Amino acid sequence: MGRLIKLLCLTIVIGSFVAEAKDKVRTIEVQGHRGARAIYPENTLAGFEYALGLGVDTLELDLAVTRGNVLVVSHDPFLNPAICLGPKGKKLDPEKKILIRQLTFDELQKYDCGTLKHPGFAKQKPVPGQRIPRLSQVFEMVKNSKLPQAKSVKFNIETKIVPAYAELTPTPEEFARLVVELVKSYDLISRVTIQSFDDRTLVAAKKLEPKIKTALLIAYNHVDMLVLAKSIGADIISPNHEWILESDVKTLQRKGIQVIPWTVNEASAWDRLIKMGVDGIITDDPAALLQHLRR
């Protein structure tokens, strides 16, 4: 009996240790950039399903808008010749930009964005036949998935919009409306963040739905991030990871603003950010980051 009690106590101790270790691992939110483009074609259903299977906290993705105002998942406002093929497998001419905004969703589906291996990712596995999906298809895939993480995974959705190229997107207000309405239709307000370099869609989204989280992306400069966040009511600051200081992280967090840098793929940079105490990390290789965090 005494031996049994000792075993039970040991089991409880081990269980507590495992739970504590798991909690420590999850203090850093892991976001799969464009799904997991180090391993699978970016912004594809195959990539998102792979990231979901890994157990990422958040699926990070980008939005473009077709003719007819269909929200589709693409980083570029045009079909990228480096990662997409034309109808019947024809290579795209790099000199001729095929704009997503000028195509209907059905026309867009004629392009294969899974066969070509991204030149910047040696480990990437082609998945022939992958098309640029609707945002709604991503939501549906997660909704119908049997994977454990599907019930809680979040979505970090970037509105790709630039003031100088207004013809490539709807207006900021219309873009925000399309996103917020679709998110609401799937009852995902609590699991979605809208991010952008262009604050106009973030402000518009907050007006439409004050409960939705917004993240301001910041590029290659060091600015007063707290002032920027407060000026537009952003919940999160997502800076280029090379331009963030520990003092920035602490200042923002004291005011209730999370810090989630982008896009970080090297262990040395992960360690630097972990030491700073950031809230999350956006990475092309979430499997490697998850493994790194478990060490």
mmCIF file of C-alpha atoms in Angstrom:
data_model
loop_
_atom_site.group_PDB
_atom_site.id
_atom_site.type_symbol
_atom_site.label_atom_id
_atom_site.label_comp_id
_atom_site.label_asym_id
_atom_site.label_seq_id
_atom_site.Cartn_x
_atom_site.Cartn_y
_atom_site.Cartn_z
ATOM 1 C CA MET A 1 0.000 0.000 0.000
ATOM 2 C CA GLY A 2 2.820 2.364 0.900
ATOM 3 C CA ARG A 3 4.471 1.696 -2.440
ATOM 4 C CA LEU A 4 1.177 2.392 -4.241
ATOM 5 C CA ILE A 5 0.796 5.732 -2.433
ATOM 6 C CA LYS A 6 4.363 6.665 -3.384
ATOM 7 C CA LEU A 7 3.607 5.813 -7.023
ATOM 8 C CA LEU A 8 0.434 7.888 -6.939
ATOM 9 C CA CYS A 9 2.293 10.830 -5.451
ATOM 10 C CA LEU A 10 5.027 10.491 -8.066
ATOM 11 C CA THR A 11 2.399 10.433 -10.821
ATOM 12 C CA ILE A 12 0.809 13.613 -9.466
ATOM 13 C CA VAL A 13 4.196 15.332 -9.280
ATOM 14 C CA ILE A 14 5.090 14.293 -12.833
ATOM 15 C CA GLY A 15 1.661 15.370 -14.067
ATOM 16 C CA SER A 16 2.057 18.764 -12.453
ATOM 17 C CA PHE A 17 5.540 19.128 -13.929
ATOM 18 C CA VAL A 18 4.286 18.261 -17.439
ATOM 19 C CA ALA A 19 1.355 20.686 -17.111
ATOM 20 C CA GLU A 20 3.693 23.418 -15.868
ATOM 21 C CA ALA A 21 6.136 22.741 -18.694
ATOM 22 C CA LYS A 22 3.309 22.886 -21.223
ATOM 23 C CA ASP A 23 2.133 26.209 -19.792
ATOM 24 C CA LYS A 24 5.644 27.607 -20.108
ATOM 25 C CA VAL A 25 5.821 26.491 -23.730
ATOM 26 C CA ARG A 26 2.515 28.168 -24.535
ATOM 27 C CA THR A 27 3.395 31.514 -22.997
ATOM 28 C CA ILE A 28 4.772 32.393 -26.439
ATOM 29 C CA GLU A 29 1.995 32.395 -29.011
ATOM 30 C CA VAL A 30 3.170 30.577 -32.137
ATOM 31 C CA GLN A 31 1.785 31.961 -35.388
ATOM 32 C CA GLY A 32 2.250 30.033 -38.620
ATOM 33 C CA HIS A 33 3.165 32.650 -41.245
ATOM 34 C CA ARG A 34 1.072 32.147 -44.378
ATOM 35 C CA GLY A 35 0.354 28.717 -42.889
ATOM 36 C CA ALA A 36 3.845 27.275 -42.745
ATOM 37 C CA ARG A 37 5.540 28.361 -45.938
ATOM 38 C CA ALA A 38 8.916 26.916 -44.997
ATOM 39 C CA ILE A 39 7.334 23.485 -45.502
ATOM 40 C CA TYR A 40 4.174 23.886 -47.625
ATOM 41 C CA PRO A 41 3.043 26.360 -50.300
ATOM 42 C CA GLU A 42 2.062 29.652 -48.705
ATOM 43 C CA ASN A 43 -1.525 30.660 -48.034
ATOM 44 C CA THR A 44 -2.913 27.320 -49.216
ATOM 45 C CA LEU A 45 -5.376 24.979 -47.559
ATOM 46 C CA ALA A 46 -2.641 22.322 -47.458
ATOM 47 C CA GLY A 47 -0.334 24.670 -45.586
ATOM 48 C CA PHE A 48 -3.001 25.736 -43.108
ATOM 49 C CA GLU A 49 -3.987 22.134 -42.401
ATOM 50 C CA TYR A 50 -0.353 21.213 -41.792
ATOM 51 C CA ALA A 51 0.070 24.127 -39.364
ATOM 52 C CA LEU A 52 -3.146 23.167 -37.632
ATOM 53 C CA GLY A 53 -1.837 19.627 -37.190
ATOM 54 C CA LEU A 54 1.336 20.971 -35.602
ATOM 55 C CA GLY A 55 -0.745 22.687 -32.940
ATOM 56 C CA VAL A 56 0.007 26.317 -33.776
ATOM 57 C CA ASP A 57 -1.889 28.876 -31.734
ATOM 58 C CA THR A 58 -2.674 31.069 -34.734
ATOM 59 C CA LEU A 59 -2.912 30.798 -38.505
ATOM 60 C CA GLU A 60 -1.464 33.949 -40.047
ATOM 61 C CA LEU A 61 -2.669 34.826 -43.550
ATOM 62 C CA ASP A 62 -3.124 37.626 -46.071
ATOM 63 C CA LEU A 63 -6.113 38.908 -48.005
ATOM 64 C CA ALA A 64 -6.691 40.146 -51.511
ATOM 65 C CA VAL A 65 -10.073 40.889 -53.074
ATOM 66 C CA THR A 66 -11.313 39.646 -56.442
ATOM 67 C CA ARG A 67 -13.566 41.324 -58.925
ATOM 68 C CA GLY A 68 -16.938 40.753 -57.332
ATOM 69 C CA ASN A 69 -15.500 41.400 -53.839
ATOM 70 C CA VAL A 70 -14.599 37.850 -52.844
ATOM 71 C CA LEU A 71 -12.027 37.743 -50.029
ATOM 72 C CA VAL A 72 -9.208 35.437 -51.076
ATOM 73 C CA VAL A 73 -6.020 34.393 -49.317
ATOM 74 C CA SER A 74 -3.005 35.835 -51.111
ATOM 75 C CA HIS A 75 -0.011 37.875 -50.019
ATOM 76 C CA ASP A 76 0.326 39.543 -53.404
ATOM 77 C CA PRO A 77 -2.290 41.621 -55.254
ATOM 78 C CA PHE A 78 -1.226 39.777 -58.413
ATOM 79 C CA LEU A 79 -0.470 36.172 -59.331
ATOM 80 C CA ASN A 80 3.151 35.645 -58.385
ATOM 81 C CA PRO A 81 5.083 33.916 -61.239
ATOM 82 C CA ALA A 82 7.521 32.460 -58.700
ATOM 83 C CA ILE A 83 4.837 30.351 -57.031
ATOM 84 C CA CYS A 84 1.882 30.160 -59.434
ATOM 85 C CA LEU A 85 1.270 28.539 -62.805
ATOM 86 C CA GLY A 86 -1.295 29.583 -65.381
ATOM 87 C CA PRO A 87 -4.066 27.492 -66.924
ATOM 88 C CA LYS A 88 -2.865 24.074 -68.169
ATOM 89 C CA GLY A 89 0.386 24.490 -66.231
ATOM 90 C CA LYS A 90 1.690 27.349 -68.333
ATOM 91 C CA LYS A 91 4.411 29.488 -66.761
ATOM 92 C CA LEU A 92 3.449 33.075 -66.085
ATOM 93 C CA ASP A 93 5.295 35.930 -67.730
ATOM 94 C CA PRO A 94 7.078 37.931 -64.981
ATOM 95 C CA GLU A 95 6.690 41.067 -67.083
ATOM 96 C CA LYS A 96 2.892 40.845 -67.179
ATOM 97 C CA LYS A 97 1.102 41.280 -63.864
ATOM 98 C CA ILE A 98 -2.203 39.461 -63.580
ATOM 99 C CA LEU A 99 -4.116 41.386 -60.944
ATOM 100 C CA ILE A 100 -6.395 39.458 -58.603
ATOM 101 C CA ARG A 101 -8.702 42.488 -58.394
ATOM 102 C CA GLN A 102 -9.401 42.115 -62.131
ATOM 103 C CA LEU A 103 -10.312 38.420 -61.942
ATOM 104 C CA THR A 104 -13.480 36.745 -60.754
ATOM 105 C CA PHE A 105 -13.061 33.974 -58.202
ATOM 106 C CA ASP A 106 -13.841 31.355 -60.867
ATOM 107 C CA GLU A 107 -11.155 32.803 -63.149
ATOM 108 C CA LEU A 108 -8.687 32.791 -60.261
ATOM 109 C CA GLN A 109 -9.260 29.072 -59.755
ATOM 110 C CA LYS A 110 -7.615 28.298 -63.087
ATOM 111 C CA TYR A 111 -4.206 29.093 -61.571
ATOM 112 C CA ASP A 112 -2.152 26.479 -59.700
ATOM 113 C CA CYS A 113 -0.237 27.935 -56.740
ATOM 114 C CA GLY A 114 1.028 24.694 -55.245
ATOM 115 C CA THR A 115 3.194 23.006 -57.871
ATOM 116 C CA LEU A 116 6.121 25.423 -57.957
ATOM 117 C CA LYS A 117 8.542 25.237 -55.057
ATOM 118 C CA HIS A 118 9.251 28.602 -53.464
ATOM 119 C CA PRO A 119 12.871 29.495 -54.346
ATOM 120 C CA GLY A 120 13.503 30.839 -50.857
ATOM 121 C CA PHE A 121 12.574 27.686 -48.928
ATOM 122 C CA ALA A 122 14.658 24.593 -49.588
ATOM 123 C CA LYS A 123 12.476 22.326 -47.415
ATOM 124 C CA GLN A 124 9.190 23.337 -49.002
ATOM 125 C CA LYS A 125 7.116 20.448 -50.381
ATOM 126 C CA PRO A 126 5.076 21.174 -53.510
ATOM 127 C CA VAL A 127 1.381 20.298 -53.410
ATOM 128 C CA PRO A 128 0.254 20.328 -57.050
ATOM 129 C CA GLY A 129 -3.202 21.672 -57.716
ATOM 130 C CA GLN A 130 -3.498 24.015 -54.751
ATOM 131 C CA ARG A 131 -5.581 27.040 -55.626
ATOM 132 C CA ILE A 132 -5.835 30.443 -53.964
ATOM 133 C CA PRO A 133 -8.681 29.833 -51.509
ATOM 134 C CA ARG A 134 -11.501 31.997 -50.309
ATOM 135 C CA LEU A 135 -11.147 33.146 -46.716
ATOM 136 C CA SER A 136 -14.413 31.293 -46.113
ATOM 137 C CA GLN A 137 -12.761 28.054 -47.271
ATOM 138 C CA VAL A 138 -10.099 28.432 -44.600
ATOM 139 C CA PHE A 139 -12.792 28.948 -41.971
ATOM 140 C CA GLU A 140 -14.696 25.927 -43.293
ATOM 141 C CA MET A 141 -11.588 23.740 -43.262
ATOM 142 C CA VAL A 142 -10.948 24.576 -39.620
ATOM 143 C CA LYS A 143 -14.622 24.241 -38.706
ATOM 144 C CA ASN A 144 -14.812 20.738 -40.208
ATOM 145 C CA SER A 145 -11.373 19.562 -39.071
ATOM 146 C CA LYS A 146 -11.049 16.675 -36.606
ATOM 147 C CA LEU A 147 -7.670 17.942 -35.440
ATOM 148 C CA PRO A 148 -7.676 18.899 -31.726
ATOM 149 C CA GLN A 149 -6.313 22.408 -32.339
ATOM 150 C CA ALA A 150 -9.185 23.257 -34.683
ATOM 151 C CA LYS A 151 -11.481 24.059 -31.773
ATOM 152 C CA SER A 152 -9.305 26.874 -30.449
ATOM 153 C CA VAL A 153 -6.921 28.017 -33.198
ATOM 154 C CA LYS A 154 -6.986 31.738 -33.891
ATOM 155 C CA PHE A 155 -6.660 33.650 -37.150
ATOM 156 C CA ASN A 156 -4.390 36.639 -37.782
ATOM 157 C CA ILE A 157 -5.695 38.160 -41.001
ATOM 158 C CA GLU A 158 -3.810 40.871 -42.856
ATOM 159 C CA THR A 159 -5.621 43.317 -45.084
ATOM 160 C CA LYS A 160 -3.181 43.952 -47.933
ATOM 161 C CA ILE A 161 -3.885 47.531 -48.868
ATOM 162 C CA VAL A 162 -1.624 50.428 -49.881
ATOM 163 C CA PRO A 163 -2.810 54.045 -50.286
ATOM 164 C CA ALA A 164 -0.791 54.591 -53.475
ATOM 165 C CA TYR A 165 -2.443 51.603 -55.201
ATOM 166 C CA ALA A 166 -6.088 52.172 -54.396
ATOM 167 C CA GLU A 167 -7.167 50.430 -57.607
ATOM 168 C CA LEU A 168 -5.940 47.069 -56.264
ATOM 169 C CA THR A 169 -8.413 46.861 -53.389
ATOM 170 C CA PRO A 170 -11.776 48.121 -52.210
ATOM 171 C CA THR A 171 -11.748 51.237 -50.038
ATOM 172 C CA PRO A 172 -10.451 50.680 -46.486
ATOM 173 C CA GLU A 173 -14.012 50.923 -45.158
ATOM 174 C CA GLU A 174 -15.353 48.419 -47.663
ATOM 175 C CA PHE A 175 -12.412 46.067 -47.118
ATOM 176 C CA ALA A 176 -12.998 46.144 -43.369
ATOM 177 C CA ARG A 177 -16.732 45.588 -43.836
ATOM 178 C CA LEU A 178 -16.171 42.517 -46.003
ATOM 179 C CA VAL A 179 -13.834 40.993 -43.425
ATOM 180 C CA VAL A 180 -15.882 41.810 -40.331
ATOM 181 C CA GLU A 181 -19.128 40.554 -41.874
ATOM 182 C CA LEU A 182 -17.559 37.255 -42.909
ATOM 183 C CA VAL A 183 -15.906 36.769 -39.517
ATOM 184 C CA LYS A 184 -19.229 37.451 -37.795
ATOM 185 C CA SER A 185 -21.036 34.984 -40.044
ATOM 186 C CA TYR A 186 -18.708 32.254 -38.720
ATOM 187 C CA ASP A 187 -19.011 33.489 -35.122
ATOM 188 C CA LEU A 188 -15.237 33.997 -34.942
ATOM 189 C CA ILE A 189 -14.939 37.524 -33.567
ATOM 190 C CA SER A 190 -13.216 36.259 -30.410
ATOM 191 C CA ARG A 191 -10.679 34.243 -32.449
ATOM 192 C CA VAL A 192 -9.737 36.767 -35.143
ATOM 193 C CA THR A 193 -7.216 39.584 -35.271
ATOM 194 C CA ILE A 194 -7.164 41.951 -38.229
ATOM 195 C CA GLN A 195 -3.655 43.208 -38.935
ATOM 196 C CA SER A 196 -2.325 45.711 -41.432
ATOM 197 C CA PHE A 197 0.450 48.151 -42.235
ATOM 198 C CA ASP A 198 -2.352 50.489 -43.312
ATOM 199 C CA ASP A 199 -4.138 51.663 -40.172
ATOM 200 C CA ARG A 200 -7.265 52.720 -42.078
ATOM 201 C CA THR A 201 -8.742 49.211 -42.225
ATOM 202 C CA LEU A 202 -7.970 48.714 -38.531
ATOM 203 C CA VAL A 203 -9.809 51.895 -37.547
ATOM 204 C CA ALA A 204 -12.732 50.980 -39.804
ATOM 205 C CA ALA A 205 -12.916 47.446 -38.391
ATOM 206 C CA LYS A 206 -13.024 48.750 -34.803
ATOM 207 C CA LYS A 207 -15.898 51.066 -35.716
ATOM 208 C CA LEU A 208 -17.840 48.158 -37.169
ATOM 209 C CA GLU A 209 -17.028 45.745 -34.340
ATOM 210 C CA PRO A 210 -15.297 47.154 -31.246
ATOM 211 C CA LYS A 211 -14.681 43.637 -29.889
ATOM 212 C CA ILE A 212 -12.459 42.551 -32.764
ATOM 213 C CA LYS A 213 -8.720 42.673 -32.095
ATOM 214 C CA THR A 214 -6.475 44.725 -34.342
ATOM 215 C CA ALA A 215 -2.709 44.599 -34.865
ATOM 216 C CA LEU A 216 -0.645 47.394 -36.364
ATOM 217 C CA LEU A 217 2.232 46.104 -38.461
ATOM 218 C CA ILE A 218 5.391 48.203 -38.387
ATOM 219 C CA ALA A 219 8.187 47.865 -40.923
ATOM 220 C CA TYR A 220 11.839 48.889 -40.909
ATOM 221 C CA ASN A 221 12.005 51.738 -38.441
ATOM 222 C CA HIS A 222 12.039 52.431 -34.739
ATOM 223 C CA VAL A 223 9.150 54.649 -33.700
ATOM 224 C CA ASP A 224 7.105 55.400 -30.595
ATOM 225 C CA MET A 225 4.968 52.289 -30.815
ATOM 226 C CA LEU A 226 2.848 53.164 -27.810
ATOM 227 C CA VAL A 227 1.768 56.451 -29.374
ATOM 228 C CA LEU A 228 0.883 54.664 -32.606
ATOM 229 C CA ALA A 229 -1.061 51.910 -30.857
ATOM 230 C CA LYS A 230 -3.048 54.326 -28.717
ATOM 231 C CA SER A 231 -3.784 56.653 -31.636
ATOM 232 C CA ILE A 232 -5.764 53.961 -33.459
ATOM 233 C CA GLY A 233 -6.838 51.763 -30.545
ATOM 234 C CA ALA A 234 -4.704 48.789 -31.627
ATOM 235 C CA ASP A 235 -4.581 45.782 -29.310
ATOM 236 C CA ILE A 236 -1.303 44.456 -30.719
ATOM 237 C CA ILE A 237 1.871 45.896 -32.182
ATOM 238 C CA SER A 238 3.614 43.656 -34.716
ATOM 239 C CA PRO A 239 7.027 45.127 -35.518
ATOM 240 C CA ASN A 240 9.806 43.821 -37.691
ATOM 241 C CA HIS A 241 11.673 41.677 -35.167
ATOM 242 C CA GLU A 242 14.987 43.418 -35.853
ATOM 243 C CA TRP A 243 13.564 46.795 -34.806
ATOM 244 C CA ILE A 244 12.146 46.037 -31.365
ATOM 245 C CA LEU A 245 13.796 46.755 -28.025
ATOM 246 C CA GLU A 246 13.092 45.139 -24.672
ATOM 247 C CA SER A 247 12.082 48.551 -23.323
ATOM 248 C CA ASP A 248 9.463 48.800 -26.100
ATOM 249 C CA VAL A 249 8.032 45.420 -25.133
ATOM 250 C CA LYS A 250 7.758 46.318 -21.455
ATOM 251 C CA THR A 251 6.251 49.760 -22.142
ATOM 252 C CA LEU A 252 3.584 48.359 -24.444
ATOM 253 C CA GLN A 253 2.698 45.452 -22.195
ATOM 254 C CA ARG A 254 2.284 47.729 -19.191
ATOM 255 C CA LYS A 255 -0.441 49.484 -21.173
ATOM 256 C CA GLY A 256 -2.135 46.195 -22.078
ATOM 257 C CA ILE A 257 -0.813 46.061 -25.640
ATOM 258 C CA GLN A 258 0.636 42.784 -26.879
ATOM 259 C CA VAL A 259 3.845 42.543 -28.918
ATOM 260 C CA ILE A 260 4.044 39.940 -31.679
ATOM 261 C CA PRO A 261 7.016 40.471 -34.025
ATOM 262 C CA TRP A 262 7.251 39.226 -37.595
ATOM 263 C CA THR A 263 8.665 37.113 -39.431
ATOM 264 C CA VAL A 264 11.254 35.224 -37.401
ATOM 265 C CA ASN A 265 12.937 32.030 -38.616
ATOM 266 C CA GLU A 266 16.256 31.746 -36.771
ATOM 267 C CA ALA A 267 16.857 30.241 -33.334
ATOM 268 C CA SER A 268 19.112 33.089 -32.236
ATOM 269 C CA ALA A 269 16.369 35.614 -33.020
ATOM 270 C CA TRP A 270 13.758 33.463 -31.259
ATOM 271 C CA ASP A 271 15.939 33.419 -28.137
ATOM 272 C CA ARG A 272 16.393 37.180 -28.258
ATOM 273 C CA LEU A 273 12.645 37.744 -28.455
ATOM 274 C CA ILE A 274 11.835 35.153 -25.800
ATOM 275 C CA LYS A 275 14.270 36.882 -23.461
ATOM 276 C CA MET A 276 12.510 40.181 -24.159
ATOM 277 C CA GLY A 277 9.203 38.616 -23.127
ATOM 278 C CA VAL A 278 7.234 39.103 -26.344
ATOM 279 C CA ASP A 279 3.700 37.719 -26.441
ATOM 280 C CA GLY A 280 4.061 35.799 -29.671
ATOM 281 C CA ILE A 281 6.228 35.103 -32.699
ATOM 282 C CA ILE A 282 5.221 34.901 -36.354
ATOM 283 C CA THR A 283 7.345 32.349 -38.221
ATOM 284 C CA ASP A 284 7.546 30.524 -41.540
ATOM 285 C CA ASP A 285 8.575 27.341 -39.726
ATOM 286 C CA PRO A 286 6.225 26.831 -36.784
ATOM 287 C CA ALA A 287 7.305 23.187 -36.346
ATOM 288 C CA ALA A 288 10.870 24.285 -35.664
ATOM 289 C CA LEU A 289 9.751 27.066 -33.311
ATOM 290 C CA LEU A 290 7.478 24.730 -31.351
ATOM 291 C CA GLN A 291 10.347 22.264 -30.989
ATOM 292 C CA HIS A 292 12.675 25.086 -29.932
ATOM 293 C CA LEU A 293 10.258 26.209 -27.236
ATOM 294 C CA ARG A 294 10.079 22.676 -25.801
ATOM 295 C CA ARG A 295 13.830 22.512 -25.161
#
